[in-house]
Amino acid sequence: MSKYNDTIYALSTPPGKSAIALIRISGKGVAGVLKKICRIKKAIPKKTNVVFLKYKKILIDEVVVLYHKAPRSFTGEDMLEINCHGGIAVITKISKTLEGLGVRLAEPGEFTKRALINNKIDLVKTESISDIINAETEKQREVAIKNLSGGLSEFTKKINQKISLILANLEALIDFSDEELPQDLLKKIKEQNKNIIREIQKELKIAEISKPILSGVKIAIVGKPNTGKSSFINFISKKDVSIVTDIPGTTTDSITSSIDIKGYKFTFVDTAGLRSHKNKIEELGIQKTKEIIKSSDLNLVFLEKNEKKSYNKINKKLFIKSKLDTRKNKNIKQEIFNISSCTGEGVEKLLEKIYKKTIKTTKNDPILSRERHIGIMKKALKTLKSINFNQNFDILAYEFKTVLDLTLEINQKFDIEKILDIIFKDFCIGK
Ligand SMILES: Nc1nc2c(ncn2[C@@H]2O[C@H](COP(=O)(O)OP(=O)(O)OP(=O)(O)O)[C@@H](O)[C@H]2O)c(=O)[nH]1
Ligand SMILES: [Mg+2]
């Protein structure tokens, strides 16, 4: 039985003109909609029907409808999928008609929220659905689908089982006399604890190395005016994101552009660069550059001549000299990347170097991909590491129980309201 009384609808495909659009409806009012606008009295679940939508004698569109009967649907409620023509007027007319029938527009993520509340999916799966929709690169997709297919759930289940085993052993120590128990049971518990610590540490390490998969890598482009910074960001973005002129100081603000390198998201930031300023605008732009340098994972310093020493204060950096196509004397120094944003010469090699400098690959993709999971596992690890085995068994059992409560949080619904807002803020309407 659904925990909701109202019926919701949403356009699940992107808004705008398209060949086909998908409108989903979920809730108790689905049967009414089927009868009133689809003219289907008894729909067969999971069977497609090609029908003319009609309401109050007005013909709306010819559509394909698919009915899912509760609880055997994504939300656990009666659901209807209307595949209509993707015309803006068609979508508006269907939406208005549904609203006239008392069906309301869903909030972002509301279909998935209903699936979660109605026990159709677990918490980790809910988060993975959001992650797979928001995945922009191949690596992000790989991590999301791994968890959607149960990667994190399996890992936490394994950890929970191991902690439960320790608790069972401790229970035995509390309840039975020494003679009835196998020797060195406490030693065994200590070993089991070490084993759990190792497993969590391993996953936390992979999560740390894999941070760039999810958050991406930030690369600042700095240097003197007219050194070709904006031309470079335009070249790698394959479009004009930044204005280019031969007037020094063209770029006054920061401009970002993200590109995919080997499945990772790299966000390049073109800046006003570093130079002495002539006016307030330039001063603010240069100030901003300094902040971007500090927060970026790597800085590309574009050189005019050989002013490398002026950038001693910048930590993570690569030196670049552009306009290779115009230079007669191609005095190529090893530690400087020579490129041309006109011909593209040297750019591929530079991108390869940027990748190598910022990405550490691991054999395994991360299982702990969200701050929520990492936070819980870090807390669990801290408690497990601090356990003092010289205490009374009751206290020991209490401490392991605290860890179990924590790790169970990854996939359980207590405190649900607290975390729902965090999870559903990334959802789009229609999911
Ligand atoms: N031939 C050639 N010209 C380039 C190249 N890169 C940049 N230029 C030219 O150099 C001038 C300055 O280029 P920008 O990309 O605007 O330089 P910038 O470093 O962004 O300059 P500011 O925004 O003023 O700091 C323009 O006239 C570009 O067309 C290149 O690889 N080859
Ligand atoms: Mg510029």
Short mmCIF file of C-alpha atoms and ligand atoms in Angstrom, two decimals:
data_model
loop_
_atom_site.label_atom_id
_atom_site.label_comp_id
_atom_site.label_asym_id
_atom_site.label_seq_id
_atom_site.Cartn_x
_atom_site.Cartn_y
_atom_site.Cartn_z
CA MET A 1 0.00 0.00 0.00
CA SER A 2 1.32 3.39 -0.95
CA LYS A 3 1.91 5.91 1.81
CA TYR A 4 0.65 8.71 -0.45
CA ASN A 5 -2.88 9.77 -1.21
CA ASP A 6 -2.39 12.18 -4.09
CA THR A 7 -1.48 11.53 -7.70
CA ILE A 8 1.48 13.17 -9.41
CA TYR A 9 2.63 13.65 -13.00
CA ALA A 10 5.76 14.94 -14.68
CA LEU A 11 7.40 15.23 -18.04
CA SER A 12 10.28 12.77 -17.78
CA THR A 13 11.99 13.81 -21.01
CA PRO A 14 13.69 17.23 -21.37
CA PRO A 15 11.34 20.16 -21.98
CA GLY A 16 11.18 21.58 -25.52
CA LYS A 17 10.33 20.24 -28.97
CA SER A 18 11.25 16.61 -29.61
CA ALA A 19 9.99 13.63 -31.58
CA ILE A 20 8.56 11.87 -28.55
CA ALA A 21 7.97 12.96 -24.97
CA LEU A 22 7.29 10.83 -21.91
CA ILE A 23 4.80 11.89 -19.25
CA ARG A 24 4.61 9.72 -16.15
CA ILE A 25 1.74 9.59 -13.70
CA SER A 26 1.81 7.86 -10.34
CA GLY A 27 -0.78 7.40 -7.60
CA LYS A 28 -4.30 6.40 -6.82
CA GLY A 29 -5.80 8.55 -9.57
CA VAL A 30 -4.21 6.58 -12.43
CA ALA A 31 -7.27 4.39 -12.96
CA GLY A 32 -9.42 7.53 -13.33
CA VAL A 33 -7.02 9.02 -15.89
CA LEU A 34 -7.05 5.77 -17.88
CA LYS A 35 -10.82 5.81 -18.00
CA LYS A 36 -11.33 9.52 -18.62
CA ILE A 37 -8.71 10.46 -21.20
CA CYS A 38 -7.38 7.17 -22.54
CA ARG A 39 -10.79 5.54 -22.72
CA ILE A 40 -9.37 2.28 -21.44
CA LYS A 41 -11.73 0.64 -18.95
CA LYS A 42 -9.58 -2.32 -18.03
CA ALA A 43 -5.93 -1.87 -18.86
CA ILE A 44 -3.62 -4.87 -18.90
CA PRO A 45 -0.44 -4.14 -16.88
CA LYS A 46 2.84 -3.87 -18.82
CA LYS A 47 1.01 -4.00 -22.16
CA THR A 48 1.30 -1.06 -24.53
CA ASN A 49 -1.83 0.49 -25.99
CA VAL A 50 -1.93 2.91 -28.91
CA VAL A 51 -4.82 5.27 -28.21
CA PHE A 52 -6.16 8.72 -28.99
CA LEU A 53 -6.20 10.90 -25.88
CA LYS A 54 -9.51 12.70 -25.69
CA TYR A 55 -11.07 14.78 -22.95
CA LYS A 56 -14.46 16.51 -23.00
CA LYS A 57 -14.78 15.72 -26.69
CA ILE A 58 -11.48 17.44 -27.51
CA LEU A 59 -8.94 15.26 -29.26
CA ILE A 60 -5.47 15.78 -27.75
CA ASP A 61 -2.94 13.45 -29.39
CA GLU A 62 -2.33 9.89 -30.52
CA VAL A 63 -0.13 8.25 -27.91
CA VAL A 64 1.29 5.00 -26.60
CA VAL A 65 0.31 4.27 -23.02
CA LEU A 66 1.82 1.74 -20.67
CA TYR A 67 0.13 0.85 -17.39
CA HIS A 68 1.87 -0.58 -14.31
CA LYS A 69 -0.32 -1.91 -11.54
CA ALA A 70 0.59 -1.29 -7.89
CA PRO A 71 2.73 -2.55 -6.27
CA ARG A 72 4.56 -3.83 -9.36
CA SER A 73 5.78 -0.48 -10.56
CA PHE A 74 8.79 1.77 -9.97
CA THR A 75 7.01 3.81 -7.28
CA GLY A 76 5.01 0.91 -5.89
CA GLU A 77 1.84 2.75 -6.91
CA ASP A 78 -0.40 2.55 -9.96
CA MET A 79 1.59 4.18 -12.74
CA LEU A 80 0.92 5.29 -16.25
CA GLU A 81 3.46 6.22 -18.90
CA ILE A 82 2.17 8.32 -21.76
CA ASN A 83 4.48 8.46 -24.77
CA CYS A 84 3.10 11.40 -26.69
CA HIS A 85 4.43 13.49 -29.57
CA GLY A 86 7.05 15.88 -28.27
CA GLY A 87 5.32 19.07 -29.36
CA ILE A 88 5.24 21.90 -26.84
CA ALA A 89 1.45 22.44 -27.28
CA VAL A 90 0.79 18.70 -26.90
CA ILE A 91 2.74 18.51 -23.64
CA THR A 92 1.00 21.64 -22.31
CA LYS A 93 -2.45 20.31 -23.23
CA ILE A 94 -1.85 16.93 -21.57
CA SER A 95 -0.43 18.65 -18.46
CA LYS A 96 -3.42 21.01 -18.19
CA THR A 97 -5.85 18.11 -18.71
CA LEU A 98 -4.18 16.07 -15.98
CA GLU A 99 -4.27 19.02 -13.59
CA GLY A 100 -7.97 19.41 -14.38
CA LEU A 101 -8.37 15.82 -13.22
CA GLY A 102 -6.70 16.59 -9.89
CA VAL A 103 -3.25 15.26 -10.78
CA ARG A 104 -0.51 17.58 -9.57
CA LEU A 105 2.94 18.33 -10.97
CA ALA A 106 5.61 16.28 -9.17
CA GLU A 107 8.45 17.87 -7.24
CA PRO A 108 12.05 17.09 -8.26
CA GLY A 109 12.83 13.44 -7.51
CA GLU A 110 9.32 12.75 -6.22
CA PHE A 111 8.85 9.50 -8.19
CA THR A 112 12.09 8.13 -6.72
CA LYS A 113 11.13 9.41 -3.27
CA ARG A 114 7.85 7.48 -3.48
CA ALA A 115 9.77 4.38 -4.61
CA LEU A 116 11.99 4.72 -1.53
CA ILE A 117 9.20 5.41 0.95
CA ASN A 118 7.12 2.55 -0.51
CA ASN A 119 10.13 0.21 -0.06
CA LYS A 120 10.68 -0.41 -3.77
CA ILE A 121 14.32 0.70 -3.65
CA ASP A 122 16.86 1.23 -0.87
CA LEU A 123 18.73 4.37 0.08
CA VAL A 124 21.92 3.52 -1.81
CA LYS A 125 19.95 2.75 -4.96
CA THR A 126 18.15 6.09 -4.60
CA GLU A 127 21.48 7.91 -4.46
CA SER A 128 22.81 5.90 -7.40
CA ILE A 129 19.80 6.86 -9.53
CA SER A 130 20.62 10.51 -8.88
CA ASP A 131 24.31 9.85 -9.64
CA ILE A 132 23.64 8.07 -12.93
CA ILE A 133 21.35 10.86 -14.12
CA ASN A 134 23.93 13.47 -13.17
CA ALA A 135 26.91 11.50 -14.56
CA GLU A 136 28.71 13.63 -17.14
CA THR A 137 31.73 11.46 -17.82
CA GLU A 138 32.32 7.80 -18.51
CA LYS A 139 34.05 7.29 -15.14
CA GLN A 140 31.16 8.91 -13.22
CA ARG A 141 28.75 6.63 -15.07
CA GLU A 142 30.85 3.56 -14.22
CA VAL A 143 30.84 4.41 -10.49
CA ALA A 144 27.10 5.16 -10.45
CA ILE A 145 26.10 1.97 -12.27
CA LYS A 146 28.33 -0.09 -9.98
CA ASN A 147 26.37 1.16 -6.97
CA LEU A 148 23.04 0.95 -8.78
CA SER A 149 23.79 -2.73 -9.30
CA GLY A 150 24.56 -3.17 -5.59
CA GLY A 151 28.32 -2.50 -5.08
CA LEU A 152 28.02 -0.39 -1.94
CA SER A 153 25.08 -2.36 -0.58
CA GLU A 154 27.16 -5.55 -0.82
CA PHE A 155 30.16 -3.94 0.85
CA THR A 156 28.14 -2.58 3.78
CA LYS A 157 26.30 -5.87 4.12
CA LYS A 158 29.64 -7.67 4.39
CA ILE A 159 30.92 -5.20 7.03
CA ASN A 160 27.65 -5.42 8.98
CA GLN A 161 27.79 -9.21 8.96
CA LYS A 162 31.34 -9.16 10.29
CA ILE A 163 30.44 -6.75 13.10
CA SER A 164 27.38 -8.89 13.92
CA LEU A 165 29.66 -11.91 14.21
CA ILE A 166 31.87 -10.05 16.69
CA LEU A 167 28.75 -9.10 18.65
CA ALA A 168 27.62 -12.74 18.69
CA ASN A 169 31.05 -13.82 19.97
CA LEU A 170 30.99 -11.13 22.65
CA GLU A 171 27.50 -12.24 23.65
CA ALA A 172 28.91 -15.75 24.12
CA LEU A 173 31.69 -14.39 26.33
CA ILE A 174 29.13 -12.54 28.43
CA ASP A 175 26.68 -15.43 28.76
CA PHE A 176 28.79 -18.54 29.08
CA SER A 177 31.46 -19.65 31.45
CA ASP A 178 35.07 -19.94 30.35
CA GLU A 179 35.06 -23.75 30.24
CA GLU A 180 32.28 -23.95 27.69
CA LEU A 181 33.93 -21.55 25.28
CA PRO A 182 36.74 -22.15 22.83
CA GLN A 183 40.07 -20.85 24.02
CA ASP A 184 41.26 -17.46 22.81
CA LEU A 185 37.84 -16.26 21.65
CA LEU A 186 38.84 -12.71 22.56
CA LYS A 187 41.96 -13.07 20.43
CA LYS A 188 39.73 -14.12 17.57
CA ILE A 189 37.50 -11.06 18.08
CA LYS A 190 40.56 -8.80 17.97
CA GLU A 191 41.60 -10.43 14.69
CA GLN A 192 38.11 -9.94 13.27
CA ASN A 193 38.21 -6.29 14.27
CA LYS A 194 41.58 -5.79 12.56
CA ASN A 195 40.18 -7.39 9.45
CA ILE A 196 37.19 -5.01 9.35
CA ILE A 197 39.52 -2.03 9.90
CA ARG A 198 41.66 -3.16 6.96
CA GLU A 199 38.64 -3.50 4.66
CA ILE A 200 37.25 -0.06 5.53
CA GLN A 201 40.69 1.55 5.23
CA LYS A 202 41.15 0.01 1.79
CA GLU A 203 37.84 1.41 0.53
CA LEU A 204 38.47 4.83 2.08
CA LYS A 205 41.85 4.96 0.35
CA ILE A 206 40.30 4.13 -3.03
CA ALA A 207 37.65 6.79 -2.36
CA GLU A 208 40.36 9.37 -1.63
CA ILE A 209 42.35 8.57 -4.79
CA SER A 210 39.17 8.56 -6.86
CA LYS A 211 37.96 11.99 -5.75
CA PRO A 212 38.59 13.50 -9.21
CA ILE A 213 36.09 11.05 -10.77
CA LEU A 214 33.24 12.71 -8.94
CA SER A 215 34.31 16.25 -8.27
CA GLY A 216 36.43 16.68 -11.39
CA VAL A 217 39.80 18.40 -11.72
CA LYS A 218 40.28 22.18 -11.72
CA ILE A 219 43.00 23.60 -13.95
CA ALA A 220 43.83 27.33 -13.88
CA ILE A 221 45.26 29.12 -16.91
CA VAL A 222 47.48 32.00 -15.84
CA GLY A 223 50.33 34.17 -17.09
CA LYS A 224 51.04 37.55 -18.67
CA PRO A 225 48.64 39.28 -21.08
CA ASN A 226 48.57 38.20 -24.71
CA THR A 227 50.38 34.93 -24.06
CA GLY A 228 47.53 32.93 -25.62
CA LYS A 229 45.56 31.80 -22.56
CA SER A 230 42.10 32.44 -23.99
CA SER A 231 43.04 31.02 -27.39
CA PHE A 232 44.08 27.82 -25.61
CA ILE A 233 40.83 27.39 -23.67
CA ASN A 234 38.89 28.01 -26.90
CA PHE A 235 40.97 25.44 -28.78
CA ILE A 236 40.48 22.64 -26.23
CA SER A 237 36.78 23.52 -25.77
CA LYS A 238 36.25 23.41 -29.56
CA LYS A 239 34.25 26.65 -29.26
CA ASP A 240 34.76 30.32 -28.45
CA VAL A 241 34.16 30.50 -24.73
CA SER A 242 36.56 33.39 -24.17
CA ILE A 243 37.15 36.61 -26.14
CA VAL A 244 40.48 36.76 -27.99
CA THR A 245 42.09 39.98 -29.26
CA ASP A 246 45.64 41.23 -29.67
CA ILE A 247 44.94 43.90 -27.04
CA PRO A 248 46.74 43.01 -23.80
CA GLY A 249 44.33 42.55 -20.91
CA THR A 250 41.35 41.31 -22.96
CA THR A 251 40.23 38.83 -20.33
CA THR A 252 39.18 40.59 -17.14
CA ASP A 253 37.04 37.92 -15.47
CA SER A 254 37.39 34.15 -15.05
CA ILE A 255 35.80 31.90 -17.67
CA THR A 256 35.35 28.18 -17.13
CA SER A 257 34.99 25.37 -19.61
CA SER A 258 34.84 21.65 -18.87
CA ILE A 259 36.20 18.93 -21.11
CA ASP A 260 36.36 15.18 -20.81
CA ILE A 261 39.81 13.60 -20.74
CA LYS A 262 39.75 9.79 -20.60
CA GLY A 263 36.41 9.76 -18.78
CA TYR A 264 37.37 12.41 -16.20
CA LYS A 265 35.89 15.89 -15.98
CA PHE A 266 38.52 18.64 -16.27
CA THR A 267 37.36 22.19 -15.66
CA PHE A 268 39.75 24.75 -17.15
CA VAL A 269 39.57 28.32 -15.86
CA ASP A 270 40.78 31.11 -18.14
CA THR A 271 41.80 34.06 -16.00
CA ALA A 272 42.79 37.70 -16.22
CA GLY A 273 46.27 36.39 -15.52
CA LEU A 274 48.97 37.93 -13.40
CA ARG A 275 50.31 41.39 -14.14
CA SER A 276 50.34 44.91 -12.77
CA HIS A 277 46.91 46.49 -12.96
CA LYS A 278 45.85 49.78 -14.48
CA ASN A 279 42.32 50.10 -13.16
CA LYS A 280 39.81 48.69 -10.65
CA ILE A 281 38.45 46.06 -13.09
CA GLU A 282 41.91 44.67 -13.75
CA GLU A 283 42.75 44.75 -10.06
CA LEU A 284 39.68 42.67 -9.19
CA GLY A 285 40.39 40.25 -12.06
CA ILE A 286 43.97 39.69 -10.89
CA GLN A 287 42.81 39.23 -7.30
CA LYS A 288 40.40 36.57 -8.55
CA THR A 289 43.25 34.86 -10.46
CA LYS A 290 45.24 34.57 -7.23
CA GLU A 291 42.32 32.87 -5.49
CA ILE A 292 41.78 30.48 -8.42
CA ILE A 293 45.48 29.52 -8.38
CA LYS A 294 45.17 28.53 -4.72
CA SER A 295 42.05 26.41 -5.21
CA SER A 296 43.07 24.64 -8.42
CA ASP A 297 44.61 21.19 -8.76
CA LEU A 298 47.15 22.38 -11.35
CA ASN A 299 48.17 25.73 -12.86
CA LEU A 300 49.11 26.22 -16.49
CA VAL A 301 51.51 29.17 -16.60
CA PHE A 302 51.65 30.73 -20.06
CA LEU A 303 55.04 32.36 -20.67
CA GLU A 304 55.87 35.36 -22.80
CA LYS A 305 59.64 34.87 -22.78
CA ASN A 306 61.59 33.13 -20.05
CA GLU A 307 59.99 34.74 -16.99
CA LYS A 308 59.69 31.40 -15.16
CA LYS A 309 61.23 32.79 -11.98
CA SER A 310 58.37 35.27 -11.44
CA TYR A 311 56.10 32.30 -10.75
CA ASN A 312 58.16 30.71 -7.98
CA LYS A 313 55.33 31.14 -5.50
CA ILE A 314 52.91 29.00 -7.52
CA ASN A 315 53.06 25.40 -6.36
CA LYS A 316 51.49 22.92 -8.73
CA LYS A 317 52.33 24.21 -12.21
CA LEU A 318 53.34 23.47 -15.78
CA PHE A 319 55.02 26.06 -18.02
CA ILE A 320 53.61 26.61 -21.47
CA LYS A 321 54.70 28.71 -24.41
CA SER A 322 52.08 29.16 -27.11
CA LYS A 323 52.20 30.50 -30.69
CA LEU A 324 54.63 27.75 -31.75
CA ASP A 325 53.41 28.25 -35.33
CA THR A 326 54.86 31.77 -35.45
CA ARG A 327 58.21 31.01 -33.91
CA LYS A 328 61.10 30.64 -36.34
CA ASN A 329 63.59 29.74 -33.70
CA LYS A 330 61.94 26.69 -32.20
CA ASN A 331 64.31 26.57 -29.28
CA ILE A 332 62.41 23.84 -27.49
CA LYS A 333 63.24 23.45 -23.84
CA GLN A 334 62.34 20.25 -22.07
CA GLU A 335 60.60 21.81 -19.10
CA ILE A 336 58.36 24.05 -21.19
CA PHE A 337 55.41 22.78 -23.21
CA ASN A 338 55.41 24.38 -26.63
CA ILE A 339 52.01 24.54 -28.21
CA SER A 340 50.02 26.32 -30.87
CA SER A 341 46.33 27.06 -30.42
CA CYS A 342 46.16 27.72 -34.17
CA THR A 343 47.51 24.41 -35.48
CA GLY A 344 46.97 22.37 -32.30
CA GLU A 345 50.61 21.27 -32.28
CA GLY A 346 51.73 20.10 -28.84
CA VAL A 347 48.25 20.33 -27.28
CA GLU A 348 47.63 16.57 -27.16
CA LYS A 349 50.96 16.03 -25.38
CA LEU A 350 50.11 18.79 -22.90
CA LEU A 351 46.68 17.31 -22.11
CA GLU A 352 48.33 13.91 -21.56
CA LYS A 353 50.75 15.52 -19.07
CA ILE A 354 47.88 17.33 -17.28
CA TYR A 355 46.07 13.99 -16.95
CA LYS A 356 49.18 12.22 -15.61
CA LYS A 357 49.87 15.00 -13.09
CA THR A 358 46.36 15.05 -11.62
CA ILE A 359 44.88 11.57 -11.91
CA LYS A 360 45.98 8.58 -9.90
CA THR A 361 44.23 5.54 -11.28
CA THR A 362 43.24 2.62 -9.11
CA LYS A 363 42.56 -0.95 -10.13
CA ASN A 364 39.12 -0.73 -8.53
CA ASP A 365 36.56 2.00 -8.89
CA PRO A 366 35.36 3.53 -5.61
CA ILE A 367 32.47 1.99 -3.75
CA LEU A 368 32.24 4.86 -1.27
CA SER A 369 31.42 7.65 -3.66
CA ARG A 370 29.43 10.16 -1.64
CA GLU A 371 30.42 12.33 1.29
CA ARG A 372 27.61 10.69 3.29
CA HIS A 373 29.10 7.21 2.82
CA ILE A 374 32.67 8.37 3.40
CA GLY A 375 31.66 10.27 6.55
CA ILE A 376 29.88 7.25 8.03
CA MET A 377 32.78 4.90 7.25
CA LYS A 378 35.35 7.33 8.67
CA LYS A 379 33.37 7.55 11.92
CA ALA A 380 33.04 3.75 12.06
CA LEU A 381 36.76 3.33 11.43
CA LYS A 382 37.67 5.81 14.17
CA THR A 383 35.53 3.93 16.71
CA LEU A 384 36.84 0.51 15.67
CA LYS A 385 40.44 1.69 15.94
CA SER A 386 39.91 3.17 19.39
CA ILE A 387 38.31 0.10 20.94
CA ASN A 388 40.08 -1.00 24.11
CA PHE A 389 39.85 -4.78 24.49
CA ASN A 390 40.83 -4.72 28.17
CA GLN A 391 37.37 -3.52 29.12
CA ASN A 392 34.46 -5.44 30.43
CA PHE A 393 32.66 -7.43 27.67
CA ASP A 394 29.41 -5.51 28.12
CA ILE A 395 31.15 -2.23 27.28
CA LEU A 396 32.94 -3.85 24.35
CA ALA A 397 29.63 -5.12 22.99
CA TYR A 398 28.12 -1.67 23.41
CA GLU A 399 30.94 -0.12 21.35
CA PHE A 400 30.57 -2.62 18.52
CA LYS A 401 26.81 -2.06 18.58
CA THR A 402 27.46 1.69 18.11
CA VAL A 403 29.55 0.92 15.00
CA LEU A 404 26.87 -1.41 13.65
CA ASP A 405 24.21 1.30 14.09
CA LEU A 406 26.45 3.65 12.17
CA THR A 407 27.18 1.39 9.20
CA LEU A 408 23.53 0.36 9.01
CA GLU A 409 22.72 4.02 8.40
CA ILE A 410 24.20 3.74 4.90
CA ASN A 411 21.25 1.73 3.75
CA GLN A 412 18.54 2.16 6.32
CA LYS A 413 15.72 4.52 6.60
CA PHE A 414 15.83 5.67 10.19
CA ASP A 415 16.61 9.37 10.33
CA ILE A 416 15.23 9.37 6.82
CA GLU A 417 13.86 12.92 6.88
CA LYS A 418 17.29 14.23 7.82
CA ILE A 419 18.95 12.79 4.74
CA LEU A 420 16.11 12.97 2.22
CA ASP A 421 16.69 16.66 1.57
CA ILE A 422 20.38 16.06 0.89
CA ILE A 423 19.66 13.24 -1.54
CA PHE A 424 16.76 14.80 -3.43
CA LYS A 425 18.32 18.20 -3.95
CA ASP A 426 20.21 16.82 -7.00
CA PHE A 427 17.17 15.28 -8.67
CA CYS A 428 15.30 16.66 -11.64
CA ILE A 429 11.54 16.78 -12.05
CA GLY A 430 10.20 13.60 -13.62
CA LYS A 431 12.50 11.17 -11.83
N1 LIG B 1 49.66 32.52 -34.35
C1 LIG B 1 49.16 32.34 -33.15
N2 LIG B 1 48.57 33.33 -32.52
C2 LIG B 1 48.05 33.11 -31.27
C3 LIG B 1 48.13 31.87 -30.66
N3 LIG B 1 47.54 31.95 -29.46
C4 LIG B 1 47.13 33.22 -29.33
N4 LIG B 1 47.43 33.93 -30.42
C5 LIG B 1 47.16 35.35 -30.65
O1 LIG B 1 47.69 36.11 -29.58
C6 LIG B 1 46.84 37.19 -29.24
C7 LIG B 1 46.45 37.10 -27.78
O2 LIG B 1 45.77 35.91 -27.58
P1 LIG B 1 44.80 35.64 -26.34
O3 LIG B 1 44.39 34.22 -26.43
O4 LIG B 1 43.73 36.67 -26.28
O5 LIG B 1 45.83 35.88 -25.16
P2 LIG B 1 45.49 35.99 -23.60
O6 LIG B 1 46.67 35.41 -22.89
O7 LIG B 1 44.19 35.43 -23.30
O8 LIG B 1 45.50 37.55 -23.39
P3 LIG B 1 44.76 38.42 -22.24
O9 LIG B 1 43.37 37.99 -22.13
O10 LIG B 1 44.90 39.79 -22.76
O11 LIG B 1 45.53 38.24 -21.00
C8 LIG B 1 45.64 37.10 -30.19
O12 LIG B 1 45.85 37.96 -31.26
C9 LIG B 1 45.68 35.66 -30.65
O13 LIG B 1 45.11 35.48 -31.95
C10 LIG B 1 48.77 30.79 -31.38
O14 LIG B 1 48.91 29.65 -30.92
N5 LIG B 1 49.27 31.09 -32.61
MG MG B 2 42.52 36.25 -22.47
#
